[in-house]
Each structure stands twice: as structure tokens, then as C-alpha cells.
Coordinates of C-alpha atoms and ligand atoms in Angstrom, one line a residue:
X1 CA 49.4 30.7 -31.8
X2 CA 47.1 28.2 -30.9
X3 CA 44.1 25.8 -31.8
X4 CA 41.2 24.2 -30.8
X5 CA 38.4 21.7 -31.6
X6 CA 34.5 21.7 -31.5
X7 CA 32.6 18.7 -32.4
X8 CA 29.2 18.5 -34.8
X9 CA 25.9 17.1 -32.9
X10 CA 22.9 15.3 -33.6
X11 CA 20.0 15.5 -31.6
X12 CA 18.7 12.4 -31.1
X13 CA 15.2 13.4 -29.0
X14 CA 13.9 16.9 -28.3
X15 CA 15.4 19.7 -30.5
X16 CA 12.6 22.8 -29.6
X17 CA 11.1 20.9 -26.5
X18 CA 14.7 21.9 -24.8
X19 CA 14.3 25.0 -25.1
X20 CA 11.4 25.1 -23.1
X21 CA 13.6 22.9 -20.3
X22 CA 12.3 19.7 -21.5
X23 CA 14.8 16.9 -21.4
X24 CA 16.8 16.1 -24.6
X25 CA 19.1 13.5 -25.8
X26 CA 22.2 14.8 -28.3
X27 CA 25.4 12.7 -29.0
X28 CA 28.3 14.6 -30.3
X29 CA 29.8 13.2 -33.9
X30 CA 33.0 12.4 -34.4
X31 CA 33.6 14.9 -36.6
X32 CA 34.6 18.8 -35.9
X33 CA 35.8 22.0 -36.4
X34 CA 39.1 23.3 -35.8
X35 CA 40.5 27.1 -35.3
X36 CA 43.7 28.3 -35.5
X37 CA 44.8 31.4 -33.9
X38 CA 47.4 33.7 -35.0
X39 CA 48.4 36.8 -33.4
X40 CA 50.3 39.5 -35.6
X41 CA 50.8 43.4 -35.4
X42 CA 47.8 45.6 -35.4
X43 CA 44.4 45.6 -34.1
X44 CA 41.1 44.1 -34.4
X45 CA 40.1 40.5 -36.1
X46 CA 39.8 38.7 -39.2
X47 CA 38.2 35.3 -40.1
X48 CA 39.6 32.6 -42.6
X49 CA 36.2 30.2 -42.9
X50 CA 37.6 27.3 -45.0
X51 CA 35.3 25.0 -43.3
X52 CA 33.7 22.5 -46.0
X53 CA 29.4 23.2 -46.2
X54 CA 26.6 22.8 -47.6
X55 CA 26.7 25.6 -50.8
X56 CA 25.0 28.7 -49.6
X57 CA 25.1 27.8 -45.8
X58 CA 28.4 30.2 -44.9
X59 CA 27.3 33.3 -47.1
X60 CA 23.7 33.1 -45.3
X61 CA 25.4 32.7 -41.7
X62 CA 27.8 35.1 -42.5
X63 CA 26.5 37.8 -40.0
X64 CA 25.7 35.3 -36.7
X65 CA 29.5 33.8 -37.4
X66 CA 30.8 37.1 -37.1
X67 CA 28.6 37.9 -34.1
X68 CA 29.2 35.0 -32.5
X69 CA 33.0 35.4 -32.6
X70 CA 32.4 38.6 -31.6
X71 CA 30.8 37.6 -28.7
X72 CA 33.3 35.0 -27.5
X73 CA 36.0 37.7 -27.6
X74 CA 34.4 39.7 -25.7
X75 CA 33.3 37.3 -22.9
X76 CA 37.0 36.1 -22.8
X77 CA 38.2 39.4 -22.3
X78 CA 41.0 39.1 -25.4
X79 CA 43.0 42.4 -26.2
X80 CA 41.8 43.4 -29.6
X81 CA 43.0 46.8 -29.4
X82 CA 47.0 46.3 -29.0
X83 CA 47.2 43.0 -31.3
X84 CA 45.3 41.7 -34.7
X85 CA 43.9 38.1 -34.4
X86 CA 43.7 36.0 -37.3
X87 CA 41.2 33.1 -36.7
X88 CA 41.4 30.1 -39.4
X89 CA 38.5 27.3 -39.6
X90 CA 39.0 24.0 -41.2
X91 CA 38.2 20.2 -40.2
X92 CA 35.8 17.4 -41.2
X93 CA 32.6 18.6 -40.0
X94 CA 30.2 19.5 -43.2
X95 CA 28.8 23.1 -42.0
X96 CA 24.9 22.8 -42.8
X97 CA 22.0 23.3 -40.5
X98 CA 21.0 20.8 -37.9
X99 CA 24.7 19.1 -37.5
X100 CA 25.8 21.9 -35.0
X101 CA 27.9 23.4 -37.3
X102 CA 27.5 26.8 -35.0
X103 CA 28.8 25.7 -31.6
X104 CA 31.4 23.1 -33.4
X105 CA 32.8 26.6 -34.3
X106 CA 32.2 28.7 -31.4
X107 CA 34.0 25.3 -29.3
X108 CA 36.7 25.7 -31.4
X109 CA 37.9 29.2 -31.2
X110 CA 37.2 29.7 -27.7
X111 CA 39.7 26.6 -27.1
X112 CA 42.0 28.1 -29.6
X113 CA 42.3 31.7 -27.5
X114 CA 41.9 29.5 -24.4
X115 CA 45.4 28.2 -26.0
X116 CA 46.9 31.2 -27.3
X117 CA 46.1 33.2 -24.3
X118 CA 47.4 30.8 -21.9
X119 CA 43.7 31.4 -20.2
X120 CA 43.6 27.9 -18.9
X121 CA 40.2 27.0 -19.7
X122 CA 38.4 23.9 -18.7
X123 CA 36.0 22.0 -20.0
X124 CA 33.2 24.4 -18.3
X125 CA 34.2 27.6 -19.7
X126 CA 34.9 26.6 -22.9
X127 CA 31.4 25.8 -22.4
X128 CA 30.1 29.0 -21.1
X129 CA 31.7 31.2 -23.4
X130 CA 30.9 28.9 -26.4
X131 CA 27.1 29.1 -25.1
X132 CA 28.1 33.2 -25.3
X133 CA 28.7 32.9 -29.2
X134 CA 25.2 30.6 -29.9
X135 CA 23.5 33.5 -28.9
X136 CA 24.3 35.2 -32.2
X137 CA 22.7 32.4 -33.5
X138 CA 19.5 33.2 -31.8
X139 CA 18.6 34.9 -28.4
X140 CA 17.5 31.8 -26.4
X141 CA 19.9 29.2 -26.9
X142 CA 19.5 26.3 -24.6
X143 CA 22.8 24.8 -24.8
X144 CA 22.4 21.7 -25.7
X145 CA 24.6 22.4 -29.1
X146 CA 28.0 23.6 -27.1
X147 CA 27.3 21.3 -24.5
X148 CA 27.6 18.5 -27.0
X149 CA 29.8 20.0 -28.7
X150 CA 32.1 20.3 -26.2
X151 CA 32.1 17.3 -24.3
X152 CA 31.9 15.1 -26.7
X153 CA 29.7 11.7 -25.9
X154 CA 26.1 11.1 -25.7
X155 CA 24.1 13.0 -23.2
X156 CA 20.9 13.9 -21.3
X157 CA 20.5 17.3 -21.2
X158 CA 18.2 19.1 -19.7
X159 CA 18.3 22.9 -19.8
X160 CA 17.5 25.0 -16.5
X161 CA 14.9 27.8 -16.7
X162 CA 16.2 29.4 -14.2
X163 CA 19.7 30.9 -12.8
X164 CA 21.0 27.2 -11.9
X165 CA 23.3 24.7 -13.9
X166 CA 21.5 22.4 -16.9
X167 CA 21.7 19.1 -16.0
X168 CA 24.2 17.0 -18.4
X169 CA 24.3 13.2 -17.7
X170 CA 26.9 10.7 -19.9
X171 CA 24.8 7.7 -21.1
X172 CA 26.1 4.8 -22.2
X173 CA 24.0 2.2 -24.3
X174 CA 25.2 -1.6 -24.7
X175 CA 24.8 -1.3 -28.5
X176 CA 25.8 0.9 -31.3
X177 CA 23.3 2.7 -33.4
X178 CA 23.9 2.4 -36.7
X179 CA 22.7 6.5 -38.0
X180 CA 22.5 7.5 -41.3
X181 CA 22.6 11.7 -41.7
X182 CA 20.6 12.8 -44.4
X183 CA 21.2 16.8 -45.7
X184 CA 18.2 18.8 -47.3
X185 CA 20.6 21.4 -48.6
X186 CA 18.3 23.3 -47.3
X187 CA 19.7 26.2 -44.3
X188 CA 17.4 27.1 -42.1
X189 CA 17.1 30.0 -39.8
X190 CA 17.5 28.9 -36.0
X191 CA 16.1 32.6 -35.1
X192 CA 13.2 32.3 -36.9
X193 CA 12.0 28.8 -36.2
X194 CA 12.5 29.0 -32.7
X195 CA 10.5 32.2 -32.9
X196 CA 7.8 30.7 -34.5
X197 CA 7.3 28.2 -31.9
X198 CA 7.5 30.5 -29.0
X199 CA 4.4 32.3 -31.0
X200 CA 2.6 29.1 -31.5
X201 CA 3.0 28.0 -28.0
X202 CA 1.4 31.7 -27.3
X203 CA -1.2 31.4 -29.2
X204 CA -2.3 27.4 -28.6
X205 CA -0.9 27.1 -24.8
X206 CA -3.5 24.1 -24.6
X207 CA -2.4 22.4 -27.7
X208 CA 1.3 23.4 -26.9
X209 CA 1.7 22.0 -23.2
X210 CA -0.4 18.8 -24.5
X211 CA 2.1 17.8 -26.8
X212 CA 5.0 19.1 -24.1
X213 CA 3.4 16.3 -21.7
X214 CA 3.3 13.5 -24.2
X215 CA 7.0 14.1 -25.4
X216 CA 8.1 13.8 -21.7
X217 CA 7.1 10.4 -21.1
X218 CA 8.3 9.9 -24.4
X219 CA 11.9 11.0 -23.7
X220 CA 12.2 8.9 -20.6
X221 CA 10.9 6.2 -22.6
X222 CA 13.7 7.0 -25.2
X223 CA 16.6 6.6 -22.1
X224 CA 15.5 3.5 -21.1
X225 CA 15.6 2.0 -24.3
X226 CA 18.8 3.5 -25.2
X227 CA 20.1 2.6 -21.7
X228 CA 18.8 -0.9 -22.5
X229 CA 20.4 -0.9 -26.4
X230 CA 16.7 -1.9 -27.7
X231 CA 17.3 -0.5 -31.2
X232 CA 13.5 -1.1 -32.3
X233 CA 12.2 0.9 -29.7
X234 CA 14.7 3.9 -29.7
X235 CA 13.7 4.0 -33.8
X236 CA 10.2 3.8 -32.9
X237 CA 10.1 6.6 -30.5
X238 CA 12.2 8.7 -33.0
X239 CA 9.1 8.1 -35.2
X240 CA 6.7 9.5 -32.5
X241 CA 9.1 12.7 -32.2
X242 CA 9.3 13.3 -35.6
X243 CA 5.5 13.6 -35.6
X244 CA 5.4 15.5 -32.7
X245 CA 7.9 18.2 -34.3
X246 CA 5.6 18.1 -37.2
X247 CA 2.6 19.0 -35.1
X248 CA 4.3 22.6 -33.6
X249 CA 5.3 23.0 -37.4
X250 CA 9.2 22.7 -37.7
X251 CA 9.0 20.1 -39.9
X252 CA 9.4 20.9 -43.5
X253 CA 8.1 18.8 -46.5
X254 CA 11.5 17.9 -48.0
X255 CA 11.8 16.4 -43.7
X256 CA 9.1 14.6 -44.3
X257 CA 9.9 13.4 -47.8
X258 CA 13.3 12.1 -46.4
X259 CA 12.1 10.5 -43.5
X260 CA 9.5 8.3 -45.7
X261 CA 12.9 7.4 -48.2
X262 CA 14.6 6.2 -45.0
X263 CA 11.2 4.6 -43.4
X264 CA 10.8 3.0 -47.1
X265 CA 14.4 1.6 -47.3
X266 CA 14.3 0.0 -44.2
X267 CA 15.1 2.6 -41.3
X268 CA 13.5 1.4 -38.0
X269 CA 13.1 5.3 -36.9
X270 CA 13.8 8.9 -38.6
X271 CA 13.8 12.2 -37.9
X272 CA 14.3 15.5 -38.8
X273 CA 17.4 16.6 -36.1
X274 CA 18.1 20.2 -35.3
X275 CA 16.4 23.4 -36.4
X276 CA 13.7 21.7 -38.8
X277 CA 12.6 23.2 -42.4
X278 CA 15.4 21.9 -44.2
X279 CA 19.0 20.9 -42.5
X280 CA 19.1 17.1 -41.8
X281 CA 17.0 14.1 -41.2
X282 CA 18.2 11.0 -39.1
X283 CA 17.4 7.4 -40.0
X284 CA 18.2 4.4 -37.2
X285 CA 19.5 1.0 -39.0
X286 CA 19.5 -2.1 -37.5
X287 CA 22.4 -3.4 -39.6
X288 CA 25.7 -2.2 -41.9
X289 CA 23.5 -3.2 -45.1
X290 CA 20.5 -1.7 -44.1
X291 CA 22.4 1.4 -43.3
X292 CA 24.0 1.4 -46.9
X293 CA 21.4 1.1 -48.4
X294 CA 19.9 4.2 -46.6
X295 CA 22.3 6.3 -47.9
X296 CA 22.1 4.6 -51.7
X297 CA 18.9 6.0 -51.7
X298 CA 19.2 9.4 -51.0
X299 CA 21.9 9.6 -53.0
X300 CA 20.1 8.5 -56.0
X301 CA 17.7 10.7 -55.3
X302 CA 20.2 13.8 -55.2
X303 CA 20.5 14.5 -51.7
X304 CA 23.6 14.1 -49.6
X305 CA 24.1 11.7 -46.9
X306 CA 26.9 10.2 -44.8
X307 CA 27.1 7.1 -42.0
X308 CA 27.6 7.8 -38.8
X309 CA 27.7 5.7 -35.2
X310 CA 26.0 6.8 -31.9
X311 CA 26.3 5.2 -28.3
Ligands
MEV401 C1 19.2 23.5 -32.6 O1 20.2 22.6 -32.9 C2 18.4 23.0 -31.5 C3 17.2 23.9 -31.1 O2 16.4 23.2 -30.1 C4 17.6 25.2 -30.6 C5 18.3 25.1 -29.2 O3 18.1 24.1 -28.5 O4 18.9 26.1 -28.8 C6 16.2 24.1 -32.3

């Protein structure tokens, strides 16, 4: 027997510029998924998903979860043949799109064989063969979702192209963000979306690399002023991104719409965070009340939405 833990994300800057090796900003939440791994008599593998989500989201991610673990089994090497596995998931994470609901669980179980195995995994391979099971999720991962998801923390990331390491840097800012994480509902497809960008970026590689140069200088700007805890130009930058994802198209209306409701109610930046065309939005507050009242909002208006601290 044995268990493991994977936490949920939010991308803070650069969700589909990363994959391209652009620099990106993610802070893990501290909310996650556990597994728990029995081993009984028999062969193969069975999965117990009692993870709480958004409705809908498990039944249409139903075949990449099952890929995924598939995957991690594999790259781990685990006798499948000689014993049956029973893999449970539970915890506190909501599984939706856009919160990392996908490498919270692929963390998890490859801690929890890591455990039951005795395969003395660190850190880095829990990593790797997390990173193994996102690629169910789509072929081009860039890690930025296990990487949070398994350190934990708030992080620069940067994904490299080639055969070297990403680079992953701990930042620390002098003050808290105040988030609010706002749920479409809505799951989106990480294959297809990132598809459709690589086709845009194709098609426009003008238009494309443009926007690629603006959003670097806008992610080092986005460092500094986390580095420097200057909340009104981290929320105004997060503005400037959120347009930016709107130009190569990831950006759904019911983004938009819940963007403006944070913008409207006081937010000093939002964001759609993750995949795009649906999942969740982000909205900066500069204070507790504004925050609250963030969430009042959406609420009234029918969506989800949940408070959350970053930094
Ligand atoms: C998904 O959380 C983030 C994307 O940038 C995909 C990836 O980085 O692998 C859309």
C-alpha cells in the first residue's frame, strides 16, 4: 500500500506561449489530489476516481486518465502481470480544466507506486514520469503542469526545446496575492486547443512571432513586479496577457464575460488560466473585501468560484 499527493496549479503568465519555450509563471495551489495504492491477487489495474469536479469533466477525460496512468506504469516499470493494482483518487482539488487537475493526478500516483514499490523516487522523477502521463493529455506537454504540481511554490519556468533540462526557478514575492478562481464549467480539450494554435502559428508566423515578442518583455516585466510585490502592476500585466491569449484565439466568450465580472467588481487584473475556451478565469484583489466580493459576483451570477492565495 501506499499514497501520494499532486497539487492543482494556476498559471499565472504564459499558458500556450510555454509551449513554444517561452517563459511562464505558475504557482502551485494548496489544494491536491491524492492516490492510494493497493496491491491484491491478480493482474492488471483498476481505477477508483472519487475526486470531486466540475459535472461532466471526469466522463469527458475518461480516456486520457486511463492513458495517462497507463503511461506512468509503464515508465515506472510496475509488474502488472503477477499482481492487480487498485489505484484510489480523492482530495480537495476540484477536477475541472485549467486548475491542473491532470498532473495533480498523474503526481499523485506516481508518488503512491514510488511508495508502494519502495522505488525511492525523488522529487525529479516523480517529475519525469508525471510529465510521462500529461502526454495522454496531449502530445506536447511542456511541463509546466507536473512541474508545479510537483514542487509545489511559485515558479519560473521555462521549457527547453531541445534535449536539455527546463529551467524552474522558486520566486518569492514580498506580498501575498489575493486570487480569486473563477470556473466556466466549461471542460476544454488541451489536445485540441493546443493544436489549434500550433496551426495558427503556421499559418500567421508574422502575426504569431509578433505577439511571442511582445509577451516576452511582458513576462520579465511580470517577474519584476512580482519580485517587487507591486500588486497593480502584476494585475495589469495579467490584463495585457489575457488580451494577448485572446488574439491566438484561446479565449472563449464565457473567458471574456468573466474577466469583465471580475474587472467590474473591482479586480486589478484577470485572466483566463490554463487551456482557454472554458476552464477558469483568474482575478488579482488588492484586498480581503475586494476579493469577496469577486466571488459574490460570480456566484450570483451562477458560476463557481473559490479564494485562493499566491506568493
Ligand atoms: C495547460 O495547463 C497549459 C498549456 O500551456 C499546455 C502546456 O503547457 O502543456 C495550455
Amino acid at each position: 500500500m501506499g499514497t501520494g499527493k499532486g497539487y492543482g496549479k494556476t498559471i499565472l503568465f504564459g499558458e500556450h506561449f510555454v509551449v513554444y519555450g517561452l517563459p511562464s509563471i505558475v504557482s502551485a495551489l494548496g489544494v491536491y489530489t491524492t492516490a492510494d495504492v493497493k496491491v491484491v491477487k491478480g493482474n492488471g489495474w483498476t481505477v477508483n476516481d472519487q475526486r470531486p469536479a466540475t459535472p461532466g469533466y471526469k466522463e469527458q477525460k475518461y480516456a486520457e486518465v486511463m492513458q495517462s496512468i497507463a503511461n506512468i506504469i509503464n515508465h515506472l516499470k510496475v509488474d502488472i502481470e503477477n499482481q492487480r493494482i487498485e489505484i484510489y483518487f480523492a482530495g480537495d482539488l476540484i477536477a475541472a480544466s485549467g486548475v491542473g487537475a491532470s498532473a495533480a493526478q498523474c503526481t499523485s500516483v506516481a508518488r503512491a507506486l514510488s511508495e508502494t514499490f519502495n522505488l525511492n523516487l525523488d522529487d525529479e522523477k516523480i517529475n519525469e514520469a508525471a510529465y510521462e502521463g500529461e502526454k495522454a493529455y496531449h502530445g506536447t506537454p511542456s511541463g509546466i503542469d507536473n512541474t508545479a504540481s510537483t514542487f509545489g511554490g511559485l515558479i519560473w519556468f521555462v521549457r527547453n526545446l531541445g534535449a536539455g533540462k527546463n529551467t524552474m526557478d522558486f520566486l518569492q514575492s514580498p506580498r501575498k496575492m489575493l486570487i480569486v478562481v473563477a470556473n466556466s464549467g466549461i471542460t476544454a480539450s488541451t489536445t485540441e486547443v493546443v493544436a489549434d494554435v500550433r496551426r495558427l502559428r503556421e499559418e500567421n508566423p508574422e502575426k504569431i512571432e509578433k505577439i511571442f515578442g511582445e509577451y516576452k518583455k511582458l513576462v520579465e516585466a511580470a517577474k519584476k513586479a512580482l519580485l517587487e510585490g507591486d500588486i497593480s502592476a502584476v494585475g495589469n500585466l495579467m490584463n495585457q496577457n489575457h488580451k494577448m491569449l485572446q488574439q491566438i484565439t484561446v479565449s472563449g466568450e464565457i473567458n471574456d464575460e468573466l474577466v469583465e465580472i471580475a474587472l467590474e467588481n473591482g479586480a486589478v487584473g484577470a485572466k483566463l488560466t490554463g487551456t482557454g475556451r472554458g476552464g477558469l478565469v483568474i482575478g488579482l484583489a488588492e484586498n480581503e473585501d475586494i476579493q469577496e466580493k469577486i466571488v459574490d459576483v460570480i456566484e450570483e451570477k451562477g458560476y463557481s468560484a473559490w479564494r485562493t492565495t499566491i506568493g
